[in-house]
Coordinates of N, CA and C in Angstrom, one line a residue:
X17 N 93.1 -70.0 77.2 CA 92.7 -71.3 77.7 C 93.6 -72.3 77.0
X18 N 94.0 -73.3 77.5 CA 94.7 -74.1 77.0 C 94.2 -75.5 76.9
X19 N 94.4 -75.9 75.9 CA 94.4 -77.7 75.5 C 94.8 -78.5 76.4
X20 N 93.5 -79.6 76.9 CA 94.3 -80.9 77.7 C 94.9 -81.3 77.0
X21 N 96.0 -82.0 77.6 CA 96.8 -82.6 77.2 C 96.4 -84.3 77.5
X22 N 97.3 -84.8 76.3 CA 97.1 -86.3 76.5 C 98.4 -86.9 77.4
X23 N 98.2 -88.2 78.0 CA 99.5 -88.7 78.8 C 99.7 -90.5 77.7
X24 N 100.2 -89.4 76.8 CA 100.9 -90.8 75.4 C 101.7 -91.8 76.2
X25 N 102.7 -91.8 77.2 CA 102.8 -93.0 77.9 C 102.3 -93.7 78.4
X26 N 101.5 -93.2 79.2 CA 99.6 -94.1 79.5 C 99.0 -94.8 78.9
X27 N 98.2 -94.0 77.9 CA 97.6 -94.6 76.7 C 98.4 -95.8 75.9
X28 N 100.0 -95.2 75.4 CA 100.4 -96.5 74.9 C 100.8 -97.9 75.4
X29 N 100.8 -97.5 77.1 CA 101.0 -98.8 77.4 C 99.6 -99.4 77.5
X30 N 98.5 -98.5 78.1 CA 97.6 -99.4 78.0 C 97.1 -100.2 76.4
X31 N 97.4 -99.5 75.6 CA 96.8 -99.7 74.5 C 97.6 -101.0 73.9
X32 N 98.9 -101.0 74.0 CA 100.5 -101.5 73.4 C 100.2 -102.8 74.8
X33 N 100.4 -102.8 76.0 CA 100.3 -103.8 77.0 C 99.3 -104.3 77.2
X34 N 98.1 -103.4 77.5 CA 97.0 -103.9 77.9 C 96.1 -104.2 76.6
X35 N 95.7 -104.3 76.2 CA 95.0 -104.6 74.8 C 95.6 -105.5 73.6
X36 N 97.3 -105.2 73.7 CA 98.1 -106.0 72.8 C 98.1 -105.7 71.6
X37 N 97.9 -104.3 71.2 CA 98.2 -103.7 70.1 C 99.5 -103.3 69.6
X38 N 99.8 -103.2 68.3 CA 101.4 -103.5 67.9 C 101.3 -102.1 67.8
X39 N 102.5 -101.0 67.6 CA 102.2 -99.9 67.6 C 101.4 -99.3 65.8
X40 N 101.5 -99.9 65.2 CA 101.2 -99.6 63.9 C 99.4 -99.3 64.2
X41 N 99.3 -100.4 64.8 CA 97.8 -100.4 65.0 C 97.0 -99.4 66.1
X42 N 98.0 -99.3 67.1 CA 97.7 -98.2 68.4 C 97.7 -96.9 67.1
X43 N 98.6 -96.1 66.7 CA 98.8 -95.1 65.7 C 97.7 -95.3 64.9
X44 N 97.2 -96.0 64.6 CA 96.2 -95.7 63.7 C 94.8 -95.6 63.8
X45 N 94.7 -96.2 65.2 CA 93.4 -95.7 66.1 C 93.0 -94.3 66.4
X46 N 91.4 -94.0 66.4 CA 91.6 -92.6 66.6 C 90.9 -92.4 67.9
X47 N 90.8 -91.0 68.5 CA 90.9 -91.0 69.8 C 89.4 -91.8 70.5
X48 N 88.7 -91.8 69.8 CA 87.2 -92.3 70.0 C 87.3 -94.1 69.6
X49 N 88.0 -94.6 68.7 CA 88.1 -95.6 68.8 C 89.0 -96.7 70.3
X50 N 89.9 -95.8 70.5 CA 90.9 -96.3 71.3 C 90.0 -96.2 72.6
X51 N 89.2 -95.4 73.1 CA 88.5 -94.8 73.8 C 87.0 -95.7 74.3
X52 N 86.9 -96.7 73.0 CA 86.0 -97.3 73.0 C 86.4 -99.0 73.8
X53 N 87.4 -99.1 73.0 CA 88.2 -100.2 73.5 C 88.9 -100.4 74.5
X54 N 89.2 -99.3 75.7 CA 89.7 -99.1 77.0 C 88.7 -99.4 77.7
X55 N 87.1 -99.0 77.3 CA 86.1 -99.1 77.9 C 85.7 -97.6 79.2
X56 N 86.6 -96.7 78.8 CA 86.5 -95.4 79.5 C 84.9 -95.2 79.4
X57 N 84.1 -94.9 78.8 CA 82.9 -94.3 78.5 C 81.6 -95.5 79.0
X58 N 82.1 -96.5 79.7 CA 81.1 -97.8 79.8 C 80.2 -97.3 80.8
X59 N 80.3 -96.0 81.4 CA 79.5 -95.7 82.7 C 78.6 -94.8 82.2
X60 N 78.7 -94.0 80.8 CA 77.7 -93.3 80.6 C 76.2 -93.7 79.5
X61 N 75.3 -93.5 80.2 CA 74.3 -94.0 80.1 C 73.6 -93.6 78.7
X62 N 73.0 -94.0 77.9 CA 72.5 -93.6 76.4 C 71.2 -92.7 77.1
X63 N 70.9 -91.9 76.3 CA 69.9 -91.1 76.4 C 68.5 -91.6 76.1
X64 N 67.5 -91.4 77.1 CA 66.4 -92.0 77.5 C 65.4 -91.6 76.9
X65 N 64.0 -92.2 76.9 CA 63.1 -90.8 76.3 C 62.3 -89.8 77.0
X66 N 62.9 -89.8 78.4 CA 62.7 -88.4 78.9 C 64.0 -87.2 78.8
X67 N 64.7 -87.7 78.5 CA 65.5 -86.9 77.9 C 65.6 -86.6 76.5
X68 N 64.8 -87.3 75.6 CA 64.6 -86.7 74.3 C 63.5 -85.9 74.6
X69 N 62.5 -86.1 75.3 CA 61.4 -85.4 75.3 C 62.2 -83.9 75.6
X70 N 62.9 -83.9 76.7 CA 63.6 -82.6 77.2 C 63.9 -81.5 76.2
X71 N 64.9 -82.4 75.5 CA 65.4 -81.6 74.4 C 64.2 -81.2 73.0
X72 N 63.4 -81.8 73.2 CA 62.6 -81.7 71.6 C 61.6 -80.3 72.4
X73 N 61.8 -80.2 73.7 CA 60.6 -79.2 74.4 C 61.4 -78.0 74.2
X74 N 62.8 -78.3 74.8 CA 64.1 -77.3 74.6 C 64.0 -76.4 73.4
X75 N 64.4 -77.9 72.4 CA 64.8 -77.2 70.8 C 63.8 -77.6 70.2
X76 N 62.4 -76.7 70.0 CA 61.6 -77.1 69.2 C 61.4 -77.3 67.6
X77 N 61.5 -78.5 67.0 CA 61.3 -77.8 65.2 C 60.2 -76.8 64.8
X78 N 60.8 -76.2 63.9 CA 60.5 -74.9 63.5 C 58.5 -75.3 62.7
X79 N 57.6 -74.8 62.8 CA 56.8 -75.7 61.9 C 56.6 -75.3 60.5
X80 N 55.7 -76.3 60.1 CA 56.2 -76.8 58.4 C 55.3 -76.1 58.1
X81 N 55.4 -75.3 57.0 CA 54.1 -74.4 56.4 C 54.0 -75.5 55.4
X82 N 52.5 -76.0 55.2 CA 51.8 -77.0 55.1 C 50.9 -76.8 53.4
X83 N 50.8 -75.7 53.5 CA 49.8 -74.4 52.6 C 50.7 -75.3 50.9
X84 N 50.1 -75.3 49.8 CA 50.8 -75.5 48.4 C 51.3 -74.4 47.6
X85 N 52.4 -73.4 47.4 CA 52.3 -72.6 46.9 C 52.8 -72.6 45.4

């Protein structure tokens, strides 16, 4: 299986043009920061509390033995 690849001429112009970042500062962003500030991820929705219920029914914690020993 192979690694996506990134498109570094893409990114740096948007990052370098569109945002106006000098390159010192584009390089020093990390992929989640830069990612933040393009605004790529604005469509995905925070998780709800039916979807925490989901998961907590999913992955139950283990229970607490309660007893003093």
């Amino acid at each position: 299986m192979r690694a996506a690849r990134f498109d570094w001429p893409a990114l740096m112009q948007a990052g370098m043009r569109g945002l106006g970042l000098r390159p010192a500062e584009f390089w020093a962003l990390t992929p989640a920061e830069l990612e933040l500030m393009l605004g790529t991820r604005a469509g995905i929705a925070p998780l709800r509390r039916g979807g925490l219920e989901a998961l907590m029914a999913d992955f139950p914690d283990a229970p607490k033995d309660t007893k003093d020993e």
